[in-house]
């Protein structure tokens, strides 16, 4: 489970002064559920996910991830999450298998179990043929599969996806969304961010609309549309954001 | 702190670096070829060029030969140079390197010699300063002129019934009492530490930039930061890899240096046999150099990591690291300046201190007190550099600088 509690993150910028990238964000995401953070570019989605993945430290507020506090137990949190985004690239000079094993070892996995799970994941994701090829020689789709394998190697209960389909072709994007659904089916807690309305509507059980660092509204897609009095999620998003302005 | 995770990062970074062509070139290939290339290759080519020049017969010109027919006749028969016909544009010819030197004899030279007038007449040698062929011509002309002067002196003494030995009440003799090892150490003592220190830095440079700025550029930094490893473990794993590469370069350089001067088939070994110069490195010297270079390698590794992590790209890291290279070269070169010897104050100056100790060790001198100070102060600087790297790796503003 993920429970964000009044998360705030500010950055200092020489020209613009203090920037509140995340401004008092609170929400909950349960196991077996996909929670989508929806927002335009610069809304604070990536920063929120980085706070939950403990890559960044919150300025104030806190969050519980899989029962651990992001500020006081960051190591425990990271051991229980799988973090995937278009920004999380692979080590080009390592092979697919070496990459998967590397992350397994960093997660403290037993060597025997690691080898078993790496083999199983490579077979599951149809990567066995490419297992010993360097990552920089793989196609974009294959690279995404290796990224999925490395996030799953330690079988984390919480998955965090930051715009995972950004820049991917249709087939690769479909593979990712299928994988996200499978995570939900296996009762994992799934947090997902995107600015693509259709993708969010298809995938998410609950949606949080983020704008200028603030969570403006949240709930199931149907409820958000009903609240805005429109039939389309994009229209609902625009109404909610314009309502603030 | 989890050492298994540090080891995992270290191994991964090492595998990654050894698959990088840039790292292989800077860490392994450059140190292997640098010493033989500089000493045997470059040295042999330079020696050959100098020998060729010295064997050439330079062309010289005598102006005012009519004022000293006797001297002119002697110079014309000298086989050390060829006398060409006098021409008015001799200065331009010297500048164009067509003529190596010209002798200007003043009017009334021989008459003044016979009269024994004071002040004595002056012969001017016109030449091209810093041009080696011209210098050789000047040397040959000076010898011929001095021989002629000695002849006149001897004649004058004879005329007065005296022997020319009266001008030489005693002789001087030079004798080298420094050991061959010390002479060798003094000769190459400046160059070898400079090369070692520079290679120690160069070996660490590429891996350090690749695993910090390069990782940011490729987008893999976020991947690793989302794993359970702590920032301290991450920086230590990376640091040990950079240190390994730096030491690897140092060891390869030392081996290359040792082989260059030890193996019988290398030409320089043959050259050094002819004079009292020893360029051999004993196992003790090699170990001493290595022990002294270790804290320096730690300092370089820490400094390079701390500097490169600031950069957003590999290219930006290169622009930060270049001034660092200049900072390292200056004290490393300072050791070659005359009169710079190891003392308590200099033992505290980073890089210069190690450079000076290496020079002493190469000439077989071991001042243990100063060596300890150098080692300890270098360890202190290394600890500061490493702490700096750890500090920067923990700063979000540095890791996610945009």
Coordinates of C-alpha atoms in Angstrom, one line a residue:
Chain A
X1 CA 0.0 0.0 0.0
X2 CA 1.1 3.6 -0.6
X3 CA -0.2 6.4 1.6
X4 CA 1.1 9.9 0.9
X5 CA 0.5 12.4 3.7
X6 CA 0.7 16.1 2.9
X7 CA 3.9 15.7 0.8
X8 CA 5.7 18.9 0.0
X9 CA 8.8 19.3 -2.1
X10 CA 10.4 22.7 -2.8
X11 CA 13.4 23.5 -5.0
X12 CA 15.5 26.6 -5.1
X13 CA 16.1 28.2 -8.4
X14 CA 18.5 31.2 -8.9
X15 CA 16.2 33.0 -11.3
X16 CA 12.7 31.9 -10.1
X17 CA 13.4 31.7 -6.4
X18 CA 11.6 28.9 -4.4
X19 CA 9.5 26.5 -6.5
X20 CA 6.9 24.3 -4.8
X21 CA 7.0 21.3 -7.2
X22 CA 4.8 19.2 -4.8
X23 CA 2.4 21.1 -2.6
X24 CA 0.7 19.1 0.2
X25 CA -0.2 16.0 -1.8
X26 CA -2.1 13.3 0.1
X27 CA -3.6 10.1 -1.4
X28 CA -3.8 6.4 -0.9
X29 CA -3.3 3.4 -3.2
X30 CA -4.3 -0.1 -2.1
X31 CA -2.9 -3.5 -3.2
X32 CA -4.6 -4.8 -6.3
X33 CA -5.3 -1.3 -7.4
X34 CA -3.8 1.0 -10.1
X35 CA -3.7 4.6 -9.1
X36 CA -3.0 7.1 -11.8
X37 CA -1.5 10.5 -11.3
X38 CA -2.7 12.6 -14.2
X39 CA -1.2 16.0 -15.0
X40 CA 0.3 18.2 -17.6
X41 CA 4.1 18.5 -18.0
X42 CA 5.5 20.2 -15.0
X43 CA 2.5 19.4 -12.8
X44 CA 4.7 17.6 -10.2
X45 CA 4.1 13.9 -11.2
X46 CA 7.7 12.9 -11.5
X47 CA 8.7 14.7 -8.3
X48 CA 5.9 13.0 -6.4
X49 CA 6.9 9.6 -7.7
X50 CA 10.6 10.3 -6.9
X51 CA 9.6 11.2 -3.3
X52 CA 7.7 8.0 -3.0
X53 CA 10.7 6.0 -4.4
X54 CA 12.9 7.9 -1.9
X55 CA 15.1 9.2 -4.7
X56 CA 14.3 12.7 -3.4
X57 CA 13.6 13.7 0.3
X58 CA 10.4 15.5 1.0
X59 CA 10.7 19.1 2.3
X60 CA 7.8 18.3 4.7
X61 CA 5.0 15.7 5.0
X62 CA 5.7 12.0 4.7
X63 CA 4.5 8.8 3.0
X64 CA 4.2 5.1 3.9
X65 CA 5.2 2.7 1.2
X66 CA 4.6 -1.0 1.9
X67 CA 4.4 -0.1 5.6
X68 CA 7.6 1.8 5.7
X69 CA 8.2 5.5 6.1
X70 CA 9.9 7.2 3.1
X71 CA 11.8 9.7 5.3
X72 CA 13.0 7.4 8.1
X73 CA 13.2 4.0 6.4
X74 CA 14.2 4.8 2.8
X75 CA 16.2 1.6 2.3
X76 CA 13.3 -0.6 3.4
X77 CA 11.0 1.3 1.0
X78 CA 13.4 0.9 -2.0
X79 CA 13.7 -2.8 -1.3
X80 CA 9.9 -3.2 -1.7
X81 CA 9.4 -1.1 -4.9
X82 CA 9.9 -1.6 -8.6
X83 CA 10.5 1.8 -10.2
X84 CA 10.2 2.1 -14.0
X85 CA 10.2 5.3 -16.1
X86 CA 11.3 6.3 -19.6
X87 CA 14.1 8.2 -17.8
X88 CA 15.4 5.0 -16.1
X89 CA 17.7 3.8 -18.8
X90 CA 19.8 0.6 -18.9
X91 CA 23.5 0.1 -18.7
X92 CA 24.4 -0.2 -22.4
X93 CA 27.6 -2.2 -21.9
X94 CA 26.0 -4.8 -19.7
X95 CA 24.1 -7.8 -21.1
X96 CA 20.4 -8.2 -20.4
X97 CA 21.0 -11.0 -18.0
X98 CA 23.9 -9.1 -16.2
X99 CA 21.5 -6.1 -15.8
X100 CA 18.8 -8.3 -14.2
X101 CA 21.3 -10.0 -11.9
X102 CA 22.9 -6.7 -10.9
X103 CA 19.6 -5.4 -9.6
X104 CA 18.8 -8.7 -7.9
X105 CA 22.1 -8.6 -6.0
X106 CA 21.5 -4.9 -5.0
X107 CA 18.2 -6.1 -3.6
X108 CA 20.1 -8.6 -1.5
X109 CA 18.7 -11.7 -3.2
X110 CA 20.2 -15.2 -2.6
X111 CA 22.3 -16.2 -5.6
X112 CA 20.5 -19.5 -6.2
X113 CA 17.1 -17.8 -6.1
X114 CA 18.4 -14.9 -8.2
X115 CA 19.5 -17.3 -11.0
X116 CA 16.2 -19.1 -11.0
X117 CA 14.2 -15.9 -11.1
X118 CA 16.4 -14.3 -13.8
X119 CA 16.0 -17.4 -16.0
X120 CA 12.2 -17.5 -15.4
X121 CA 11.8 -13.8 -16.1
X122 CA 13.9 -14.0 -19.3
X123 CA 11.7 -16.8 -20.5
X124 CA 8.5 -15.1 -19.5
X125 CA 9.4 -11.9 -21.3
X126 CA 10.7 -13.8 -24.3
X127 CA 14.2 -12.5 -23.7
X128 CA 16.1 -15.8 -23.6
X129 CA 17.6 -15.3 -27.0
X130 CA 18.8 -11.8 -26.2
X131 CA 19.9 -12.6 -22.7
X132 CA 23.6 -12.4 -23.5
X133 CA 23.4 -9.5 -25.9
X134 CA 24.6 -6.0 -24.8
X135 CA 21.7 -3.7 -23.8
X136 CA 22.8 -1.0 -26.2
X137 CA 22.3 -3.4 -29.1
X138 CA 18.7 -4.2 -28.2
X139 CA 15.6 -2.7 -29.8
X140 CA 13.6 -0.2 -27.9
X141 CA 10.9 -2.8 -27.2
X142 CA 13.5 -5.3 -26.0
X143 CA 15.1 -2.7 -23.7
X144 CA 11.7 -2.0 -22.1
X145 CA 11.3 -5.7 -21.5
X146 CA 14.7 -5.8 -19.8
X147 CA 13.7 -2.8 -17.7
X148 CA 10.5 -4.6 -16.7
X149 CA 12.6 -7.7 -15.8
X150 CA 15.0 -5.7 -13.6
X151 CA 12.1 -4.0 -11.7
X152 CA 10.5 -7.4 -11.1
X153 CA 13.5 -9.5 -10.2
X154 CA 13.0 -9.1 -6.4
X155 CA 9.2 -9.5 -6.8
X156 CA 8.3 -6.1 -5.1
X157 CA 4.9 -5.6 -3.6
X158 CA 4.7 -2.0 -4.9
X159 CA 5.3 -0.9 -8.5
X160 CA 5.8 2.8 -9.5
X161 CA 5.7 3.8 -13.1
X162 CA 6.6 7.3 -14.3
X163 CA 5.2 7.9 -17.8
X164 CA 6.4 4.4 -18.8
X165 CA 5.0 4.5 -22.4
X166 CA 6.4 8.0 -23.3
X167 CA 8.1 7.8 -26.7
X168 CA 7.3 4.2 -27.3
X169 CA 5.7 2.7 -30.4
X170 CA 2.2 1.2 -30.2
X171 CA 3.4 -2.4 -29.7
X172 CA 5.9 -1.6 -27.0
X173 CA 3.4 0.7 -25.2
X174 CA 0.8 -2.1 -25.3
X175 CA 3.3 -4.5 -23.8
X176 CA 3.9 -2.1 -20.9
X177 CA 0.2 -1.5 -20.2
X178 CA -0.4 -5.3 -20.3
X179 CA 2.4 -5.7 -17.8
X180 CA 0.9 -3.0 -15.5
X181 CA -2.4 -4.9 -15.5
X182 CA -0.7 -8.1 -14.7
X183 CA 0.9 -6.4 -11.7
X184 CA -2.6 -5.4 -10.5
X185 CA -3.8 -9.0 -11.0
X186 CA -1.0 -10.2 -8.8
X187 CA -2.3 -7.9 -6.0
X188 CA 0.6 -5.5 -6.3
X189 CA 0.1 -1.8 -5.4
X190 CA 0.5 0.1 -8.7
X191 CA 1.1 3.8 -8.9
X192 CA 1.2 5.2 -12.4
X193 CA 1.7 8.7 -13.9
X194 CA 0.9 9.9 -17.3
X195 CA -0.4 12.9 -19.2
X196 CA -2.2 10.6 -21.8
X197 CA -5.9 10.7 -20.8
X198 CA -6.9 7.6 -22.8
X199 CA -4.2 5.5 -21.2
X200 CA -5.1 6.6 -17.7
X201 CA -8.8 6.0 -18.3
X202 CA -8.2 2.5 -19.6
X203 CA -5.8 1.4 -16.9
X204 CA -6.6 3.1 -13.6
X205 CA -9.0 2.2 -10.8
X206 CA -8.5 5.6 -9.2
X207 CA -7.1 8.9 -10.6
X208 CA -5.5 11.9 -8.9
X209 CA -5.4 15.1 -10.9
X210 CA -2.2 17.0 -10.2
X211 CA -1.8 20.6 -11.2
X212 CA 1.0 23.0 -10.2
X213 CA 2.1 20.6 -7.5
X214 CA -1.4 20.3 -5.9
X215 CA -3.8 17.3 -6.0
X216 CA -7.0 19.0 -7.2
X217 CA -9.3 16.0 -7.3
X218 CA -9.2 12.2 -6.9
X219 CA -11.5 9.2 -7.3
X220 CA -12.5 6.5 -9.8
X221 CA -12.6 7.8 -13.4
X222 CA -16.4 7.6 -13.6
X223 CA -16.8 9.6 -10.4
X224 CA -14.5 12.3 -11.6
X225 CA -16.4 12.6 -14.9
X226 CA -19.7 12.7 -13.0
X227 CA -18.4 15.4 -10.7
X228 CA -17.3 17.5 -13.6
X229 CA -20.6 16.8 -15.4
X230 CA -18.9 15.6 -18.6
X231 CA -18.6 12.2 -20.4
X232 CA -15.0 12.5 -21.3
X233 CA -12.0 12.3 -19.0
X234 CA -10.1 14.9 -20.9
X235 CA -13.0 17.3 -20.5
X236 CA -13.2 16.5 -16.8
X237 CA -9.5 17.2 -16.4
X238 CA -9.8 20.5 -18.2
X239 CA -12.9 21.5 -16.1
X240 CA -11.1 20.6 -12.8
X241 CA -7.9 22.5 -13.7
X242 CA -9.8 25.5 -15.1
X243 CA -12.0 25.5 -12.0
X244 CA -8.9 26.2 -10.0
X245 CA -7.9 29.1 -12.2
Chain B
X1 CA 27.0 -0.3 5.5
X2 CA 26.5 -3.3 3.3
X3 CA 29.8 -4.5 1.8
X4 CA 28.1 -7.0 -0.5
X5 CA 26.3 -4.2 -2.2
X6 CA 29.5 -2.2 -2.5
X7 CA 31.2 -5.2 -4.0
X8 CA 28.3 -5.6 -6.4
X9 CA 28.6 -2.0 -7.6
X10 CA 32.4 -2.3 -7.8
X11 CA 32.2 -5.5 -9.9
X12 CA 29.5 -4.1 -12.2
X13 CA 31.4 -0.8 -12.7
X14 CA 34.7 -2.7 -13.4
X15 CA 33.0 -4.9 -16.1
X16 CA 31.4 -1.9 -17.6
X17 CA 34.6 0.1 -17.7
X18 CA 36.6 -2.8 -19.2
X19 CA 34.1 -2.9 -22.1
X20 CA 34.6 0.8 -22.7
X21 CA 37.2 1.5 -25.5
X22 CA 38.0 5.0 -24.1
X23 CA 38.9 3.5 -20.7
X24 CA 41.0 0.7 -22.2
X25 CA 43.0 3.2 -24.2
X26 CA 43.6 5.7 -21.3
X27 CA 44.1 3.1 -18.6
X28 CA 46.0 0.3 -20.3
X29 CA 47.4 1.1 -23.7
X30 CA 48.7 4.7 -23.1
X31 CA 50.8 3.7 -20.0
X32 CA 52.2 0.6 -21.8
X33 CA 53.5 2.6 -24.7
X34 CA 54.3 6.0 -23.1
X35 CA 57.7 5.2 -21.4
X36 CA 59.2 3.2 -24.3
X37 CA 57.9 5.8 -26.7
X38 CA 59.3 8.8 -24.8
X39 CA 62.6 7.3 -23.7
X40 CA 63.7 4.9 -26.4
X41 CA 61.6 6.0 -29.3
X42 CA 61.8 9.8 -28.9
X43 CA 65.3 9.6 -27.3
X44 CA 66.7 7.5 -30.1
X45 CA 65.2 9.7 -32.8
X46 CA 66.5 12.9 -31.1
X47 CA 70.0 11.3 -30.6
X48 CA 70.1 10.3 -34.2
X49 CA 69.1 13.7 -35.4
X50 CA 71.8 15.4 -33.2
X51 CA 74.4 12.9 -34.4
X52 CA 73.5 13.6 -38.0
X53 CA 73.7 17.3 -37.5
X54 CA 77.1 17.1 -35.7
X55 CA 78.4 15.1 -38.6
X56 CA 77.4 17.7 -41.2
X57 CA 80.1 20.1 -42.3
X58 CA 78.7 23.6 -41.7
X59 CA 79.3 26.3 -44.3
X60 CA 80.8 29.5 -42.9
X61 CA 81.9 32.8 -44.3
X62 CA 85.0 34.9 -43.5
X63 CA 84.6 38.6 -44.0
X64 CA 87.7 40.8 -43.9
X65 CA 90.1 37.9 -44.8
X66 CA 92.5 40.5 -46.3
X67 CA 93.1 41.9 -42.8
X68 CA 94.3 38.5 -41.5
X69 CA 95.7 36.4 -44.4
X70 CA 97.5 34.0 -42.1
X71 CA 94.3 33.3 -40.0
X72 CA 92.2 33.1 -43.1
X73 CA 94.5 30.6 -44.6
X74 CA 94.3 28.4 -41.5
X75 CA 90.5 28.6 -41.4
X76 CA 90.2 27.8 -45.1
X77 CA 92.1 24.5 -44.6
X78 CA 90.1 23.6 -41.4
X79 CA 88.0 20.4 -42.2
X80 CA 85.5 21.1 -39.4
X81 CA 83.7 23.6 -41.7
X82 CA 83.6 24.7 -45.3
X83 CA 84.5 28.3 -46.0
X84 CA 82.4 30.0 -48.7
X85 CA 83.0 33.1 -50.7
X86 CA 82.2 36.4 -48.9
X87 CA 78.8 37.9 -49.8
X88 CA 77.2 41.2 -48.6
X89 CA 73.9 39.5 -47.6
X90 CA 75.4 37.1 -45.1
X91 CA 73.0 38.1 -42.3
X92 CA 70.0 37.2 -44.5
X93 CA 71.7 34.0 -45.4
X94 CA 72.1 33.1 -41.8
X95 CA 68.5 33.9 -41.1
X96 CA 67.5 31.7 -44.0
X97 CA 69.6 28.9 -42.7
X98 CA 71.6 28.8 -45.9
X99 CA 74.8 29.9 -44.0
X100 CA 75.5 28.6 -40.5
X101 CA 77.9 31.4 -39.3
X102 CA 80.1 34.2 -40.4
X103 CA 83.4 35.6 -39.0
X104 CA 84.0 39.3 -39.2
X105 CA 87.6 40.3 -39.0
X106 CA 88.2 44.0 -38.3
X107 CA 90.4 46.2 -40.5
X108 CA 94.1 46.1 -39.5
X109 CA 93.7 42.9 -37.5
X110 CA 97.0 41.3 -38.3
X111 CA 99.0 44.6 -38.0
X112 CA 97.5 45.1 -34.5
X113 CA 98.5 41.6 -33.5
X114 CA 102.0 42.2 -34.6
X115 CA 102.2 45.5 -32.8
X116 CA 100.6 44.0 -29.7
X117 CA 98.3 46.9 -29.4
X118 CA 96.0 47.2 -26.4
X119 CA 93.0 46.9 -26.3
X120 CA 93.3 43.7 -28.4
X121 CA 91.3 43.5 -31.7
X122 CA 88.0 41.7 -31.6
X123 CA 86.7 39.0 -34.1
X124 CA 83.0 38.8 -34.3
X125 CA 81.1 35.5 -35.0
X126 CA 77.7 36.1 -36.4
X127 CA 75.3 33.2 -35.8
X128 CA 71.6 32.1 -35.4
X129 CA 71.0 31.6 -31.6
X130 CA 69.1 28.5 -30.7
X131 CA 69.6 26.9 -34.1
X132 CA 71.5 23.7 -33.5
X133 CA 73.4 23.6 -36.8
X134 CA 74.5 27.2 -36.3
X135 CA 75.6 26.4 -32.8
X136 CA 77.8 23.5 -34.1
X137 CA 79.4 25.9 -36.6
X138 CA 80.1 28.4 -33.8
X139 CA 81.7 25.7 -31.7
X140 CA 84.0 24.7 -34.6
X141 CA 84.9 28.3 -35.4
X142 CA 85.6 29.1 -31.7
X143 CA 87.9 26.1 -31.5
X144 CA 89.8 27.1 -34.7
X145 CA 90.1 30.7 -33.4
X146 CA 91.3 29.6 -30.0
X147 CA 93.9 27.3 -31.6
X148 CA 95.1 30.3 -33.6
X149 CA 95.3 32.5 -30.4
X150 CA 97.2 29.8 -28.6
X151 CA 99.7 29.7 -31.5
X152 CA 100.2 33.5 -31.2
X153 CA 100.6 33.3 -27.4
X154 CA 103.1 30.5 -27.7
X155 CA 105.1 32.5 -30.3
X156 CA 105.1 35.6 -28.1
X157 CA 106.4 33.5 -25.1
X158 CA 109.0 31.9 -27.3
X159 CA 110.2 35.3 -28.4
X160 CA 110.7 36.3 -24.8
X161 CA 112.5 33.0 -24.1
X162 CA 109.7 31.4 -22.1
X163 CA 107.8 28.2 -22.4
X164 CA 104.0 28.2 -22.8
X165 CA 103.7 26.0 -19.7
X166 CA 104.1 29.1 -17.6
X167 CA 100.5 29.8 -18.4
X168 CA 99.4 26.5 -16.9
X169 CA 100.7 26.3 -13.3
X170 CA 98.2 23.5 -12.5
X171 CA 95.7 21.3 -14.2
X172 CA 92.1 20.5 -13.1
X173 CA 90.4 17.1 -13.2
X174 CA 86.7 16.3 -12.7
X175 CA 85.6 13.1 -11.0
X176 CA 82.1 12.0 -10.4
X177 CA 81.7 10.5 -6.9
X178 CA 77.9 10.1 -7.0
X179 CA 76.8 6.5 -7.5
X180 CA 75.5 5.5 -10.9
X181 CA 72.0 5.0 -9.3
X182 CA 72.0 8.6 -8.0
X183 CA 73.1 10.0 -11.3
X184 CA 70.4 8.0 -13.0
X185 CA 67.8 9.1 -10.4
X186 CA 68.8 12.7 -10.9
X187 CA 68.6 12.5 -14.6
X188 CA 65.2 10.8 -14.8
X189 CA 64.1 11.6 -11.2
X190 CA 62.0 14.5 -12.4
X191 CA 60.5 12.9 -15.4
X192 CA 59.5 9.6 -14.0
X193 CA 57.4 10.9 -11.0
X194 CA 55.8 13.4 -13.4
X195 CA 54.8 10.7 -15.8
X196 CA 53.6 8.4 -12.9
X197 CA 51.5 11.1 -11.3
X198 CA 50.0 12.2 -14.6
X199 CA 49.2 8.6 -15.6
X200 CA 47.7 8.0 -12.2
X201 CA 45.3 10.9 -12.9
X202 CA 44.7 10.0 -16.5
X203 CA 43.9 6.4 -15.5
X204 CA 41.2 7.5 -13.1
X205 CA 39.8 10.3 -15.3
X206 CA 37.8 8.5 -17.9
X207 CA 36.2 5.9 -15.6
X208 CA 35.3 8.7 -13.0
X209 CA 33.6 10.8 -15.7
X210 CA 31.8 7.9 -17.2
X211 CA 30.2 6.6 -14.0
X212 CA 29.0 10.0 -12.8
X213 CA 28.3 12.5 -15.6
X214 CA 28.1 9.7 -18.2
X215 CA 25.5 7.9 -16.0
X216 CA 23.5 11.1 -15.6
X217 CA 23.6 11.7 -19.4
X218 CA 22.5 8.1 -20.2
X219 CA 19.7 8.3 -17.6
X220 CA 20.9 5.3 -15.5
X221 CA 21.5 7.3 -12.3
X222 CA 17.7 7.3 -11.5
X223 CA 17.6 3.5 -12.0
X224 CA 20.3 2.9 -9.5
X225 CA 19.0 5.5 -7.0
X226 CA 15.6 3.7 -6.9
X227 CA 17.4 0.4 -5.7
X228 CA 18.0 -0.4 -2.0
X229 CA 21.7 0.7 -2.2
X230 CA 22.5 3.8 0.0
X231 CA 24.3 6.8 -1.5
X232 CA 27.4 6.0 0.6
X233 CA 27.6 2.4 -0.6
X234 CA 27.0 3.6 -4.2
X235 CA 29.8 6.2 -4.1
X236 CA 32.2 3.7 -2.4
X237 CA 31.5 1.0 -5.0
X238 CA 32.2 3.5 -7.7
X239 CA 35.2 5.0 -5.9
X240 CA 36.9 1.6 -5.5
X241 CA 36.5 1.0 -9.2
X242 CA 38.0 4.3 -10.2
X243 CA 40.9 3.7 -7.7
X244 CA 41.5 0.3 -9.2
X245 CA 41.8 1.7 -12.6
X246 CA 44.1 4.5 -11.4
X247 CA 46.3 2.0 -9.6
X248 CA 46.2 -0.4 -12.6
X249 CA 47.5 2.4 -14.8
X250 CA 50.3 3.2 -12.2
X251 CA 51.3 -0.5 -12.0
X252 CA 51.4 -0.8 -15.8
X253 CA 53.4 2.4 -16.0
X254 CA 55.9 1.1 -13.4
X255 CA 56.2 -2.3 -15.2
X256 CA 56.6 -0.5 -18.6
X257 CA 59.3 1.7 -17.0
X258 CA 61.1 -1.2 -15.4
X259 CA 61.0 -3.2 -18.7
X260 CA 62.1 -0.2 -20.7
X261 CA 65.3 0.1 -18.7
X262 CA 65.9 -3.5 -17.7
X263 CA 65.4 -5.8 -20.6
X264 CA 68.5 -6.4 -22.6
X265 CA 66.9 -6.0 -26.0
X266 CA 65.9 -2.4 -25.3
X267 CA 68.4 0.0 -26.8
X268 CA 68.5 2.4 -23.9
X269 CA 70.0 -0.3 -21.7
X270 CA 72.9 -0.6 -24.1
X271 CA 73.3 3.2 -24.1
X272 CA 73.5 3.4 -20.3
X273 CA 76.1 0.7 -20.1
X274 CA 78.7 3.0 -21.7
X275 CA 78.5 5.6 -18.9
X276 CA 78.3 5.6 -15.1
X277 CA 74.4 5.9 -15.2
X278 CA 72.1 3.4 -13.7
X279 CA 68.4 3.6 -14.6
X280 CA 67.4 0.3 -13.1
X281 CA 64.6 0.1 -10.6
X282 CA 65.0 -2.4 -7.7
X283 CA 61.9 -4.2 -6.4
X284 CA 62.3 -2.0 -3.2
X285 CA 62.1 1.2 -5.3
X286 CA 59.1 0.0 -7.2
X287 CA 57.3 -0.9 -4.1
X288 CA 58.2 2.4 -2.4
X289 CA 56.9 4.3 -5.5
X290 CA 53.7 2.3 -5.5
X291 CA 53.1 2.9 -1.7
X292 CA 53.6 6.6 -2.2
X293 CA 51.3 6.8 -5.2
X294 CA 48.4 5.0 -3.5
X295 CA 47.2 7.9 -1.4
X296 CA 47.6 10.1 -4.4
X297 CA 45.4 7.8 -6.5
X298 CA 42.8 7.9 -3.7
X299 CA 42.9 11.7 -3.7
X300 CA 42.6 11.8 -7.5
X301 CA 39.7 9.3 -7.5
X302 CA 37.8 11.2 -4.9
X303 CA 38.4 14.6 -6.5
X304 CA 37.5 13.3 -10.0
X305 CA 34.3 11.8 -8.7
X306 CA 33.4 14.9 -6.8
X307 CA 34.1 17.1 -9.8
X308 CA 32.5 15.0 -12.4
X309 CA 29.2 14.4 -10.5
X310 CA 28.5 18.1 -10.8
X311 CA 28.4 17.8 -14.6
X312 CA 25.2 17.0 -16.5
X313 CA 27.1 15.3 -19.4
X314 CA 30.4 13.7 -20.2
X315 CA 31.4 16.7 -22.2
X316 CA 30.7 19.1 -19.4
X317 CA 32.7 16.8 -17.1
X318 CA 35.6 17.1 -19.4
X319 CA 35.6 20.9 -19.2
X320 CA 35.6 20.6 -15.4
X321 CA 38.4 18.1 -15.3
X322 CA 40.7 19.9 -17.7
X323 CA 41.7 22.6 -15.1
X324 CA 42.3 19.8 -12.6
X325 CA 44.8 18.3 -14.9
X326 CA 46.6 21.7 -15.1
X327 CA 46.6 21.8 -11.3
X328 CA 48.3 18.4 -11.2
X329 CA 50.8 19.1 -13.9
X330 CA 52.2 22.3 -12.3
X331 CA 53.5 20.8 -9.0
X332 CA 54.5 17.6 -10.8
X333 CA 56.7 19.7 -13.2
X334 CA 58.0 22.0 -10.4
X335 CA 60.1 19.1 -9.2
X336 CA 62.2 19.3 -12.4
X337 CA 63.2 22.9 -11.5
X338 CA 66.7 23.3 -10.1
X339 CA 67.0 23.7 -6.3
X340 CA 63.6 22.2 -5.5
X341 CA 64.5 19.6 -2.9
X342 CA 62.3 17.9 -0.3
X343 CA 62.0 19.7 3.1
X344 CA 59.3 19.8 5.8
X345 CA 57.3 22.6 4.1
X346 CA 57.3 21.0 0.7
X347 CA 56.4 17.7 2.2
X348 CA 53.0 19.2 3.0
X349 CA 52.2 20.3 -0.5
X350 CA 50.0 17.7 -2.3
X351 CA 51.4 16.2 -5.5
X352 CA 54.7 18.1 -5.3
X353 CA 55.6 16.2 -2.1
X354 CA 55.0 12.8 -3.7
X355 CA 56.9 13.9 -6.8
X356 CA 59.9 15.0 -4.7
X357 CA 59.9 11.8 -2.7
X358 CA 59.7 9.7 -5.9
X359 CA 62.8 11.6 -7.2
X360 CA 64.7 10.8 -4.0
X361 CA 63.7 7.2 -4.0
X362 CA 64.8 6.8 -7.6
X363 CA 68.3 8.1 -6.7
X364 CA 68.4 5.7 -3.7
X365 CA 67.9 8.4 -0.9
X366 CA 65.4 7.5 1.8
X367 CA 64.6 10.3 4.3
X368 CA 62.2 8.3 6.4
X369 CA 60.9 11.2 8.5
X370 CA 60.0 13.2 5.5
X371 CA 58.6 10.2 3.6
X372 CA 56.3 9.6 6.6
X373 CA 55.1 13.2 6.5
X374 CA 54.5 13.0 2.8
X375 CA 52.6 9.7 3.2
X376 CA 50.5 10.9 6.1
X377 CA 49.7 14.3 4.5
X378 CA 48.8 12.6 1.3
X379 CA 46.4 10.3 3.2
X380 CA 44.9 13.3 4.8
X381 CA 44.2 15.0 1.4
X382 CA 42.9 11.7 0.1
X383 CA 40.4 11.4 3.0
X384 CA 39.2 15.0 2.3
X385 CA 38.7 14.3 -1.4
X386 CA 36.8 11.1 -0.7
X387 CA 34.6 12.9 1.9
X388 CA 33.9 15.6 -0.7
X389 CA 32.8 12.9 -3.3
X390 CA 30.5 11.3 -0.7
X391 CA 29.0 14.7 0.3
X392 CA 28.2 15.6 -3.3
X393 CA 26.6 12.2 -4.0
X394 CA 24.2 12.9 -1.1
X395 CA 23.1 16.2 -2.5
X396 CA 19.9 16.2 -4.6
X397 CA 20.8 19.5 -6.1
X398 CA 24.0 18.0 -7.5
X399 CA 22.5 14.6 -8.7
X400 CA 19.5 16.2 -10.3
X401 CA 21.0 19.4 -11.5
X402 CA 19.1 20.7 -14.5

